[in-house]
Short mmCIF file of C-alpha atoms in Angstrom, two decimals:
data_model
loop_
_atom_site.label_atom_id
_atom_site.label_comp_id
_atom_site.label_asym_id
_atom_site.label_seq_id
_atom_site.Cartn_x
_atom_site.Cartn_y
_atom_site.Cartn_z
CA MET A 87 0.00 0.00 0.00
CA LYS A 88 1.33 3.43 -0.98
CA GLY A 89 0.87 6.32 1.44
CA ALA A 90 0.84 10.09 1.02
CA ILE A 91 2.27 12.63 3.46
CA TYR A 92 1.22 16.26 3.44
CA SER A 93 3.21 18.94 5.31
CA ARG A 94 2.73 22.69 5.47
CA LYS A 95 4.32 25.68 7.16
CA SER A 96 3.05 29.26 6.93
CA LYS A 97 6.47 30.95 6.86
CA PHE A 98 9.99 30.16 5.66
CA THR A 99 11.51 30.14 9.16
CA SER A 100 13.52 27.77 11.30
CA LYS A 101 11.00 28.13 14.16
CA GLY A 102 8.17 25.67 14.85
CA GLU A 103 7.70 22.29 13.24
CA SER A 104 9.56 22.40 9.91
CA THR A 105 8.06 20.56 6.96
CA LYS A 106 10.99 18.14 7.02
CA ASN A 107 10.33 17.27 10.68
CA GLN A 108 6.63 16.79 9.95
CA ILE A 109 7.47 14.40 7.10
CA GLU A 110 9.87 12.33 9.21
CA MET A 111 7.36 11.98 12.05
CA CYS A 112 4.62 10.95 9.58
CA LYS A 113 6.94 8.35 7.99
CA GLU A 114 7.80 6.85 11.35
CA TYR A 115 4.12 6.70 12.35
CA ALA A 116 3.12 5.08 9.02
CA LYS A 117 5.84 2.41 9.27
CA ASN A 118 4.89 1.53 12.86
CA HIS A 119 1.10 1.50 12.43
CA PHE A 120 0.46 0.62 8.78
CA ASN A 121 3.69 -1.04 7.64
CA ILE A 122 4.04 1.47 4.76
CA ASN A 123 7.46 2.11 3.27
CA GLU A 124 6.53 3.86 0.01
CA PHE A 125 5.36 7.47 0.15
CA ILE A 126 4.36 10.38 -2.06
CA ILE A 127 5.48 13.60 -0.35
CA TYR A 128 3.57 16.89 -0.69
CA GLU A 129 5.32 19.86 0.87
CA ASP A 130 3.96 23.47 0.98
CA GLU A 131 6.15 26.01 2.75
CA GLY A 132 5.20 29.68 2.99
CA PHE A 133 1.45 29.11 2.52
CA SER A 134 -1.45 29.86 4.89
CA GLY A 135 -3.82 27.10 5.98
CA GLY A 136 -6.74 29.48 5.37
CA ASP A 137 -6.21 29.32 1.60
CA ALA A 138 -6.67 26.08 -0.37
CA LYS A 139 -4.75 27.44 -3.38
CA ARG A 140 -1.45 25.84 -2.43
CA PRO A 141 0.52 24.15 -5.26
CA GLU A 142 1.33 20.87 -3.51
CA PHE A 143 -2.12 20.70 -1.85
CA ILE A 144 -3.78 21.05 -5.29
CA LYS A 145 -1.46 18.38 -6.72
CA MET A 146 -2.36 16.08 -3.80
CA LEU A 147 -6.10 16.48 -4.55
CA GLU A 148 -5.50 15.60 -8.22
CA ASP A 149 -3.48 12.52 -7.25
CA ALA A 150 -6.23 11.46 -4.81
CA LYS A 151 -8.75 11.53 -7.67
CA LYS A 152 -6.41 9.24 -9.62
CA ASN A 153 -6.07 6.89 -6.61
CA LYS A 154 -2.29 7.22 -6.50
CA PHE A 155 -2.32 6.49 -2.73
CA LYS A 156 -4.60 4.73 -0.24
CA ILE A 157 -3.90 6.66 2.95
CA LEU A 158 -3.14 10.34 3.61
CA ILE A 159 -1.12 11.22 6.72
CA CYS A 160 -0.40 14.63 8.21
CA TYR A 161 1.35 15.71 11.40
CA ARG A 162 -1.47 17.93 12.65
CA LEU A 163 -5.00 18.69 11.46
CA ASP A 164 -4.43 22.42 10.83
CA ARG A 165 -1.53 21.56 8.48
CA ILE A 166 -4.18 20.37 6.02
CA SER A 167 -6.56 23.32 6.41
CA ARG A 168 -7.86 25.96 8.81
CA ASN A 169 -11.08 26.31 6.83
CA ILE A 170 -14.06 24.03 7.61
CA SER A 171 -15.43 24.10 4.07
CA ASP A 172 -12.08 23.19 2.47
CA PHE A 173 -11.50 20.49 5.09
CA SER A 174 -14.97 18.96 4.57
CA ASN A 175 -14.47 18.91 0.79
CA LEU A 176 -11.13 17.12 1.25
CA ILE A 177 -12.58 14.44 3.53
CA GLU A 178 -15.49 13.90 1.11
CA LEU A 179 -13.04 13.52 -1.79
CA LEU A 180 -10.92 11.02 0.16
CA GLN A 181 -13.97 8.98 1.21
CA ASN A 182 -15.34 8.88 -2.35
CA ASN A 183 -12.01 7.44 -3.51
CA GLY A 184 -11.61 4.97 -0.63
CA ILE A 185 -8.67 6.83 0.92
CA SER A 186 -8.14 6.91 4.69
CA PHE A 187 -6.95 10.03 6.51
CA VAL A 188 -4.81 10.11 9.66
CA SER A 189 -3.63 13.02 11.77
CA ILE A 190 -0.89 11.71 14.08
CA ARG A 191 -0.95 14.59 16.59
CA GLU A 192 -4.68 14.38 17.32
CA GLN A 193 -4.79 10.60 16.66
CA PHE A 194 -7.72 10.90 14.21
CA ASP A 195 -8.49 8.05 11.88
CA THR A 196 -11.34 8.37 9.34
CA SER A 197 -11.81 4.63 9.19
CA THR A 198 -14.05 4.95 12.30
CA PRO A 199 -17.28 7.07 12.72
CA MET A 200 -15.96 8.52 16.02
CA GLY A 201 -12.69 9.50 14.31
CA ARG A 202 -14.60 11.35 11.57
CA ALA A 203 -16.82 13.17 14.10
CA MET A 204 -13.88 14.24 16.28
CA MET A 205 -12.03 15.45 13.22
CA TYR A 206 -14.88 17.73 12.14
CA ILE A 207 -15.08 19.13 15.67
CA ALA A 208 -11.35 19.84 15.69
CA SER A 209 -11.56 21.57 12.30
CA VAL A 210 -14.31 23.84 13.66
CA PHE A 211 -11.98 24.91 16.47
CA ALA A 212 -9.10 25.41 14.01
CA GLN A 213 -11.25 27.81 11.95
CA LEU A 214 -12.49 29.51 15.12
CA GLU A 215 -8.87 30.10 16.15
CA ARG A 216 -8.06 31.62 12.73
CA GLU A 217 -11.10 33.91 12.81
CA THR A 218 -10.30 34.94 16.40
CA ILE A 219 -6.77 35.89 15.37
CA ALA A 220 -8.14 37.89 12.41
CA GLU A 221 -10.63 39.67 14.69
CA ARG A 222 -7.87 40.47 17.18
CA ILE A 223 -5.72 41.95 14.40
CA LYS A 224 -8.66 44.10 13.27
CA ASP A 225 -9.27 45.29 16.86
CA ASN A 226 -5.60 46.27 17.18
CA MET A 227 -5.79 48.10 13.86
CA LEU A 228 -8.88 49.96 15.08
CA GLN A 229 -7.03 51.13 18.18
CA LEU A 230 -4.08 52.27 16.06
CA ALA A 231 -6.45 54.02 13.66
CA LYS A 232 -7.81 56.17 16.47
CA THR A 233 -4.37 57.77 16.80
CA GLY A 234 -4.35 58.81 13.11
CA ARG A 235 -0.74 57.65 12.77
CA TRP A 236 1.05 56.48 9.63
CA LEU A 237 1.64 52.73 9.96
CA GLY A 238 4.42 52.49 7.41
CA GLY A 239 4.87 51.42 3.82
CA LYS A 240 5.27 53.49 0.66
CA THR A 241 4.20 57.06 1.36
CA PRO A 242 1.67 58.67 -1.02
CA THR A 243 2.78 61.37 -3.46
CA GLY A 244 2.95 64.70 -1.60
CA TYR A 245 3.90 63.30 1.81
CA GLU A 246 6.85 61.85 3.69
CA SER A 247 6.90 59.92 6.96
CA LYS A 248 8.24 61.76 10.01
CA PRO A 249 8.52 60.59 13.64
CA ILE A 250 6.79 62.44 16.48
CA THR A 251 7.08 61.77 20.22
CA TYR A 252 4.21 61.71 22.73
CA ILE A 253 3.49 60.75 26.34
CA ASP A 254 1.23 57.72 26.81
CA SER A 255 -1.26 57.03 29.65
CA ASN A 256 1.57 55.57 31.76
CA MET A 257 3.55 58.84 31.39
CA LYS A 258 6.11 57.10 29.17
CA GLN A 259 7.61 58.77 26.15
CA LYS A 260 6.65 56.98 22.92
CA LYS A 261 7.29 57.49 19.23
CA MET A 262 4.86 57.33 16.32
CA PHE A 263 4.96 58.42 12.68
CA LYS A 264 2.81 60.90 10.83
CA LEU A 265 2.60 62.14 7.25
CA SER A 266 4.42 65.40 6.66
CA PRO A 267 3.69 67.48 3.51
CA ILE A 268 6.01 67.93 0.54
CA GLU A 269 4.58 71.16 -0.82
CA GLU A 270 5.85 70.91 -4.42
CA GLU A 271 4.36 67.43 -4.80
CA LEU A 272 1.06 68.46 -3.21
CA LYS A 273 0.70 71.26 -5.78
CA ILE A 274 0.91 68.59 -8.48
CA VAL A 275 -1.74 66.50 -6.69
CA GLU A 276 -4.05 69.54 -6.46
CA LYS A 277 -3.56 70.15 -10.20
CA ILE A 278 -4.38 66.49 -10.95
CA TYR A 279 -7.67 66.71 -9.01
CA SER A 280 -8.72 70.05 -10.52
CA LYS A 281 -7.95 68.93 -14.08
CA TYR A 282 -9.75 65.60 -13.64
CA ILE A 283 -12.85 67.48 -12.44
CA GLU A 284 -12.51 69.66 -15.55
CA PHE A 285 -11.85 66.83 -18.08
CA GLN A 286 -13.76 63.99 -16.35
CA SER A 287 -11.46 61.62 -18.27
CA LEU A 288 -8.30 59.77 -17.23
CA SER A 289 -7.10 59.63 -20.87
CA LYS A 290 -7.39 63.41 -21.27
CA LEU A 291 -5.73 63.93 -17.88
CA GLU A 292 -2.84 61.62 -18.88
CA THR A 293 -2.36 63.56 -22.14
CA TYR A 294 -2.48 66.90 -20.29
CA CYS A 295 0.24 65.81 -17.82
CA ILE A 296 2.53 64.62 -20.63
CA GLN A 297 2.05 67.77 -22.70
CA LYS A 298 2.71 69.99 -19.68
CA GLY A 299 5.74 67.92 -18.60
CA ILE A 300 4.15 67.01 -15.24
CA LYS A 301 6.01 64.03 -13.81
CA SER A 302 5.92 61.80 -10.72
CA LYS A 303 8.41 61.92 -7.84
CA ASN A 304 10.40 59.26 -9.76
CA ASP A 305 10.71 61.66 -12.73
CA LYS A 306 8.39 59.52 -14.87
CA TYR A 307 5.28 60.55 -16.77
CA PHE A 308 2.03 59.76 -15.01
CA THR A 309 0.05 56.88 -16.50
CA LYS A 310 -3.71 56.40 -16.20
CA TYR A 311 -3.03 53.82 -13.49
CA THR A 312 -0.84 56.10 -11.34
CA LEU A 313 -3.28 59.00 -11.81
CA LYS A 314 -6.19 56.81 -10.71
CA THR A 315 -4.20 55.70 -7.65
CA ILE A 316 -3.83 59.34 -6.60
CA LEU A 317 -7.47 60.19 -7.41
CA THR A 318 -8.86 57.31 -5.32
CA ASN A 319 -6.61 57.79 -2.29
CA PRO A 320 -8.64 59.32 0.60
CA VAL A 321 -5.42 60.59 2.22
CA TYR A 322 -5.78 63.83 0.21
CA ALA A 323 -9.38 64.45 1.32
CA LYS A 324 -10.15 66.89 4.14
CA ALA A 325 -11.84 65.23 7.10
CA ASP A 326 -15.09 67.24 6.89
CA THR A 327 -18.77 66.38 7.32
CA ASP A 328 -19.21 65.51 3.60
CA ILE A 329 -16.51 62.86 3.76
CA TYR A 330 -17.85 61.58 7.11
CA ASN A 331 -21.34 61.06 5.65
CA TYR A 332 -19.88 59.47 2.49
CA PHE A 333 -17.96 56.75 4.36
CA LEU A 334 -20.84 56.27 6.81
CA GLU A 335 -23.21 55.55 3.89
CA LYS A 336 -20.65 53.17 2.36
CA GLY A 337 -20.57 51.13 5.59
CA ALA A 338 -16.93 51.83 6.48
CA GLN A 339 -15.93 51.58 10.14
CA ILE A 340 -15.21 55.09 11.39
CA ALA A 341 -12.69 55.16 14.22
CA SER A 342 -12.80 58.91 14.99
CA SER A 343 -15.74 60.78 16.49
CA LYS A 344 -17.91 62.91 14.18
CA SER A 345 -16.79 66.09 15.97
CA LYS A 346 -13.23 65.56 14.68
CA PHE A 347 -14.42 65.80 11.07
CA ASN A 348 -14.12 69.59 11.05
CA GLY A 349 -11.89 69.98 7.99
CA ASP A 350 -8.67 70.70 9.91
CA TYR A 351 -6.91 67.44 9.03
CA GLY A 352 -6.83 64.78 6.33
CA ILE A 353 -8.20 61.24 6.18
CA MET A 354 -6.35 58.04 7.06
CA ALA A 355 -7.78 54.81 5.65
CA TYR A 356 -6.68 51.49 7.16
CA ASN A 357 -7.40 47.87 6.18
CA LYS A 358 -7.71 49.00 2.54
CA LYS A 359 -5.68 46.39 0.72
CA ASN A 360 -6.26 42.70 0.16
CA VAL A 361 -2.80 41.13 0.07
CA LYS A 362 -2.54 37.44 -0.87
CA LYS A 363 0.60 35.49 -1.65
CA GLY A 364 1.19 35.15 -5.37
CA LYS A 365 -1.63 37.53 -6.30
CA SER A 366 -1.82 41.19 -7.22
CA VAL A 367 -2.73 43.59 -4.39
CA LYS A 368 -6.35 44.76 -4.65
CA ASP A 369 -8.46 47.25 -2.74
CA LYS A 370 -11.01 45.76 -0.36
CA ASP A 371 -14.60 46.91 -0.49
CA ILE A 372 -15.06 50.27 1.27
CA SER A 373 -17.29 48.55 3.83
CA GLU A 374 -14.14 46.83 5.18
CA TRP A 375 -12.08 50.03 5.49
CA ILE A 376 -11.32 51.69 8.80
CA ILE A 377 -11.52 55.47 8.46
CA ALA A 378 -9.87 57.91 10.89
CA VAL A 379 -8.84 61.54 11.08
CA GLY A 380 -5.10 61.74 10.49
CA LYS A 381 -2.42 64.07 11.78
CA HIS A 382 -1.69 65.60 8.36
CA LYS A 383 -3.42 68.36 6.43
CA GLY A 384 -5.90 67.35 3.75
CA ILE A 385 -5.88 69.35 0.50
CA ILE A 386 -9.08 68.31 -1.36
CA SER A 387 -12.52 69.17 0.02
CA GLY A 388 -14.73 66.20 0.83
CA LYS A 389 -17.25 67.38 -1.76
CA ASP A 390 -14.65 67.41 -4.59
CA TRP A 391 -13.11 64.09 -3.55
CA ILE A 392 -16.56 62.44 -3.61
CA LEU A 393 -17.29 64.02 -7.01
CA VAL A 394 -14.09 62.47 -8.38
CA GLN A 395 -15.01 59.01 -7.04
CA ASN A 396 -18.47 59.16 -8.59
CA ASN A 397 -17.04 60.19 -11.98
CA LEU A 398 -14.47 57.38 -11.89
CA ILE A 399 -17.19 54.81 -11.16
CA LYS A 400 -19.41 56.23 -13.93
CA ASN A 401 -16.58 56.13 -16.49
CA LYS A 402 -15.60 52.57 -15.53
CA SER A 403 -18.64 51.13 -17.30
CA LYS A 404 -17.83 52.62 -20.70
CA ALA A 405 -17.65 50.67 -23.97
CA PRO A 406 -15.01 47.90 -24.22
CA ARG A 407 -11.49 48.87 -25.24
CA GLN A 408 -10.76 49.36 -28.89
CA GLY A 409 -8.88 46.56 -30.57
CA THR A 410 -10.95 43.75 -29.06
CA SER A 411 -13.25 43.36 -32.11
CA ASN A 412 -12.70 40.96 -34.99
CA THR A 413 -10.93 43.56 -37.11
CA ALA A 414 -7.27 44.13 -36.23
CA LEU A 415 -5.23 40.96 -36.73
CA LEU A 416 -1.93 42.42 -35.52
CA SER A 417 -3.24 43.87 -32.25
CA GLY A 418 -0.82 42.99 -29.42
CA LEU A 419 1.95 41.99 -31.86
CA ILE A 420 3.02 45.24 -33.45
CA LYS A 421 5.37 47.76 -31.80
CA CYS A 422 6.79 51.17 -32.62
CA LYS A 423 10.44 50.77 -33.67
CA LYS A 424 11.12 54.39 -32.71
CA CYS A 425 9.99 54.41 -29.04
CA GLY A 426 9.20 50.76 -28.23
CA SER A 427 5.55 51.37 -27.36
CA PHE A 428 2.81 49.01 -28.60
CA LEU A 429 0.67 50.22 -31.47
CA ARG A 430 -2.95 50.49 -30.44
CA VAL A 431 -5.95 50.18 -32.75
CA LYS A 432 -7.81 53.32 -33.75
CA TYR A 433 -11.02 53.30 -35.78
CA GLY A 434 -12.00 55.66 -38.58
CA SER A 435 -15.03 56.06 -40.81
CA ARG A 436 -17.38 53.24 -41.69
CA ILE A 437 -16.50 51.06 -44.70
CA LYS A 438 -19.01 51.53 -47.48
CA GLY A 439 -21.43 48.64 -47.87
CA CYS A 440 -20.65 46.87 -44.56
CA ASN A 441 -20.86 47.30 -40.79
CA GLU A 442 -17.10 47.56 -40.20
CA ARG A 443 -14.91 50.64 -39.79
CA TYR A 444 -11.49 51.36 -41.23
CA HIS A 445 -8.83 50.72 -38.62
CA TYR A 446 -5.33 52.10 -38.07
CA TYR A 447 -2.37 51.12 -35.89
CA VAL A 448 -1.26 54.14 -33.87
CA CYS A 449 1.74 54.38 -31.51
CA ASN A 450 0.40 54.45 -27.94
CA ASN A 451 2.97 57.05 -26.82
CA LYS A 452 2.05 59.25 -29.79
CA GLU A 453 -1.66 58.93 -29.03
CA ILE A 454 -1.55 59.69 -25.31
CA SER A 455 0.92 62.57 -25.69
CA ARG A 456 -0.65 64.00 -28.89
CA GLY A 457 2.72 63.69 -30.60
CA LYS A 458 4.98 64.97 -27.81
CA LEU A 459 6.63 61.63 -26.96
CA CYS A 460 6.57 60.13 -30.47
CA ASN A 461 5.54 61.32 -33.94
CA ILE A 462 5.78 58.16 -36.04
CA ASN A 463 3.34 57.77 -38.96
CA ASN A 464 0.13 55.83 -38.42
CA LEU A 465 -0.23 52.49 -40.18
CA VAL A 466 -3.32 51.62 -42.27
CA GLY A 467 -4.70 48.51 -40.57
CA ARG A 468 -6.15 46.49 -43.44
CA HIS A 469 -3.05 47.00 -45.62
CA ALA A 470 -0.76 46.04 -42.71
CA ASP A 471 -2.73 42.87 -41.92
CA GLU A 472 -2.59 41.74 -45.56
CA LYS A 473 1.06 42.77 -45.98
CA VAL A 474 2.25 40.76 -42.94
CA ALA A 475 0.36 37.66 -44.09
CA ASP A 476 1.84 37.99 -47.60
CA MET A 477 5.36 38.54 -46.22
CA LEU A 478 5.06 35.39 -44.07
CA LYS A 479 3.88 33.34 -47.04
CA GLU A 480 6.86 34.54 -49.09
CA MET A 481 9.29 33.74 -46.25
CA ILE A 482 7.86 30.22 -45.92
CA LYS A 483 7.93 29.59 -49.68
CA ASN A 484 11.44 30.99 -50.12
CA GLY A 485 13.50 28.82 -47.82
CA ILE A 486 12.56 29.33 -44.15
CA ILE A 487 11.49 25.66 -43.91
CA ASP A 488 14.95 24.63 -45.19
CA ASP A 489 16.53 26.88 -42.54
CA ILE A 490 14.44 25.19 -39.85
CA ASP A 491 15.47 21.74 -41.09
CA LYS A 492 19.14 22.79 -40.98
CA ILE A 493 18.76 24.06 -37.37
CA LYS A 494 17.02 20.80 -36.46
CA LYS A 495 19.85 18.78 -38.04
CA ASP A 496 22.47 20.81 -36.12
CA LEU A 497 20.58 20.27 -32.87
CA LYS A 498 20.37 16.53 -33.47
CA ASN A 499 24.11 16.49 -34.11
CA GLU A 500 24.64 18.42 -30.84
CA GLU A 501 22.44 15.88 -29.05
CA PHE A 502 24.46 12.99 -30.53
CA GLN A 503 27.75 14.66 -29.49
CA ASN A 504 26.37 15.26 -25.99
CA LYS A 505 25.47 11.59 -25.63
CA LYS A 506 28.96 10.56 -26.78
CA ILE A 507 30.59 12.93 -24.26
CA LEU A 508 28.33 11.76 -21.42
CA LYS A 509 29.09 8.12 -22.25
CA LYS A 510 32.84 8.84 -22.09
CA ILE A 511 32.44 10.76 -18.80
CA ASN A 512 30.59 7.80 -17.24
CA GLU A 513 33.22 5.35 -18.53
CA ASN A 514 35.94 7.51 -16.94
CA LYS A 515 34.04 7.59 -13.64
CA LEU A 516 33.87 3.79 -13.67
CA THR A 517 37.62 3.63 -14.38
CA ILE A 518 38.29 5.95 -11.41
CA GLN A 519 36.19 3.69 -9.15
CA ASN A 520 38.16 0.63 -10.29
CA LEU A 521 41.47 2.43 -9.65
CA LEU A 522 40.29 3.38 -6.14
CA GLU A 523 39.46 -0.28 -5.46
CA GLN A 524 42.96 -1.27 -6.59
CA LEU A 525 44.40 1.43 -4.33
CA LYS A 526 42.63 -0.10 -1.33
CA GLN A 527 44.10 -3.54 -2.08
CA ASN A 528 47.67 -2.44 -2.91
CA LYS A 529 50.06 -1.09 -0.27
CA SER A 530 52.99 -0.37 -2.61
CA GLU A 531 53.93 3.32 -2.53
CA ILE A 532 55.07 3.25 -6.18
CA VAL A 533 51.81 1.68 -7.33
CA ALA A 534 49.83 4.18 -5.20
CA LYS A 535 51.61 7.13 -6.84
CA TYR A 536 50.86 5.68 -10.28
CA ILE A 537 47.18 5.18 -9.41
CA PHE A 538 46.86 8.73 -8.03
CA SER A 539 48.49 10.05 -11.16
CA GLU A 540 46.04 8.12 -13.39
CA ILE A 541 43.02 9.30 -11.33
CA GLU A 542 44.12 12.95 -11.65
CA LYS A 543 44.65 12.53 -15.38
CA ILE A 544 41.17 10.98 -15.91
CA ASP A 545 39.56 13.59 -13.67
CA ARG A 546 41.14 16.39 -15.75
CA GLU A 547 39.86 14.71 -18.89
CA ASN A 548 36.32 14.63 -17.44
CA GLU A 549 36.47 18.34 -16.57
CA ASN A 550 37.53 19.06 -20.15
CA LEU A 551 34.70 16.89 -21.51
CA LYS A 552 32.13 18.65 -19.29
CA SER A 553 33.20 22.03 -20.69
CA LYS A 554 32.33 20.74 -24.19
CA LEU A 555 28.82 19.71 -23.18
CA ASN A 556 25.99 21.80 -24.59
CA ASN A 557 23.82 22.52 -21.54
CA LYS A 558 20.73 23.31 -23.61
CA THR A 559 17.89 20.80 -23.56
CA THR A 560 18.21 19.90 -27.23
CA GLU A 561 15.25 17.46 -27.17
CA ASP A 562 12.89 20.28 -26.15
CA GLU A 563 14.38 22.61 -28.75
CA ILE A 564 13.97 20.01 -31.51
CA PHE A 565 10.35 19.45 -30.42
CA ASN A 566 9.61 23.21 -30.45
CA ILE A 567 11.23 23.66 -33.87
CA GLU A 568 9.16 20.78 -35.26
CA ILE A 569 5.99 22.45 -33.95
CA LEU A 570 7.03 25.77 -35.54
CA LYS A 571 7.68 24.05 -38.87
CA ASN A 572 4.27 22.30 -38.82
CA THR A 573 2.57 25.59 -37.89
CA MET A 574 4.21 27.34 -40.85
CA ILE A 575 3.12 24.61 -43.27
CA LYS A 576 -0.42 24.80 -41.85
CA PHE A 577 -0.31 28.61 -42.19
CA LEU A 578 0.65 28.35 -45.86
CA ASN A 579 -2.08 25.80 -46.65
CA THR A 580 -5.04 27.06 -44.56
CA TYR A 581 -4.57 30.75 -43.67
CA ASP A 582 -6.75 32.27 -46.42
CA LYS A 583 -9.77 30.09 -45.60
CA SER A 584 -9.46 30.35 -41.79
CA SER A 585 -11.66 32.41 -39.42
CA PHE A 586 -10.44 35.67 -37.90
CA ASN A 587 -9.53 34.04 -34.56
CA GLN A 588 -7.76 31.15 -36.29
CA LYS A 589 -5.73 33.64 -38.36
CA ARG A 590 -4.76 35.61 -35.26
CA ASN A 591 -3.75 32.44 -33.37
CA MET A 592 -1.60 31.27 -36.30
CA LEU A 593 0.15 34.65 -36.50
CA LYS A 594 0.83 34.63 -32.74
CA SER A 595 2.23 31.08 -32.90
CA ILE A 596 4.79 32.11 -35.56
CA ILE A 597 5.59 35.78 -34.90
CA GLU A 598 7.46 37.02 -31.83
CA LYS A 599 6.86 40.71 -32.66
CA ILE A 600 6.43 43.12 -35.56
CA GLU A 601 8.09 46.53 -35.64
CA TRP A 602 6.97 49.62 -37.60
CA ASP A 603 9.43 52.44 -38.24
CA GLY A 604 7.01 54.74 -40.05
CA GLU A 605 7.83 53.31 -43.49
CA ASN A 606 8.70 49.63 -43.18
CA LEU A 607 7.48 46.59 -41.25
CA TYR A 608 9.97 44.18 -39.62
CA ILE A 609 8.76 40.68 -38.72
CA HIS A 610 10.58 38.74 -35.97
CA ILE A 611 9.92 34.98 -36.05
CA LEU A 612 9.76 33.03 -32.78
#
């Protein structure tokens, strides 16, 4: 019977039960109680038990469905999961596939009804512990929020972090941090808010900033993303009655009393971000935020800040981005050779006799800066799409297949040479082992010197042979080249009668990128 062992640790530290220790204890238990000597090991380190999206855990579930093991062993129940729902789903999966589950710390065994019942009870307490910890963290954050302090991290544009000292309730001197203004940067932030209210468009605001040479603290042009980050940050809002009522209606937890929302200071928002390992950081819903009056000056009235938020939400539900229709074949492939920016799709007048519009490829930097960052010529879309397809056909007809075959032949030769070198290296290793055996049996000093000399000579030869090895995985390269060749042949034979999506997929499977210099197109094959 083959067994499986699952181990998990939340952090990469030397403290607590390491995954290696968990595995050894599980092995010992399995050998003593089930006479198992063959194991599949699943090891997740640096992953929380509250999240089931752990690579080895997912792999274990897939293997369980395939019946690759008959018993699953873990050191402790909460190593598997701290979530009741995830835990229940696992046990159901194991039972459906006839797999037993054992937790050696709690001595649970799912082969008995009492073992299953006790396990569910323990998982309830594990989740309760996790939720209690989370609640305690939130309570601590609420207490910190009441002080209006800066808790650390990257400071927002317009502010820097500065320490201040204070006397606590025990008459002890303590230190906290607050946001201190950087006046030049705050003037830029004020301009960004006023111009957004005027334009009511992030694209127009981005263009305005580029044309006026307005840059971030890192001396880079503002993008729509960085502008939106500034426009949605409540740190710039004055803590007045408008902002108080706004967050109250949104269901946010307000840590400061209403009387403090008198417009003298700015807003601090805590518990804003949802940070998960391996995922992008996202804002939580406003109802989960903790709002407090900070110790810094706000610069945007509550009324204007709310107006900006409402406009951003309204504009979010606009028509889908251009370039997603079944028109522009080269979208996402074609770049500006002058500045390196992608060429975006822009639509013109309607084509006579059909529902489609003429389309053009326009340098993104040129478009957003109205020609300040780049002034390359636009590219007529339909002509470009046809030209690239024709160029590819010509390349395939005029010898690119022969070039691929030559590369494939060279790679096969490299693979053959590698095998020859590896064979010789292994033969030399065997010779060295034989010489060492002779050395053990022979006590003659002269013979020993000769043997040492021969070993050194063979070892030097092996080092020389290793330096000649091609470390590339030639088998994979040959396989990929064969796929590319077949794709090109398919392209030549079927492209003209394929659907739009099929054409686009074929182009993407052959072309690495296309460059446009204002006059000529340059195709780079994968």
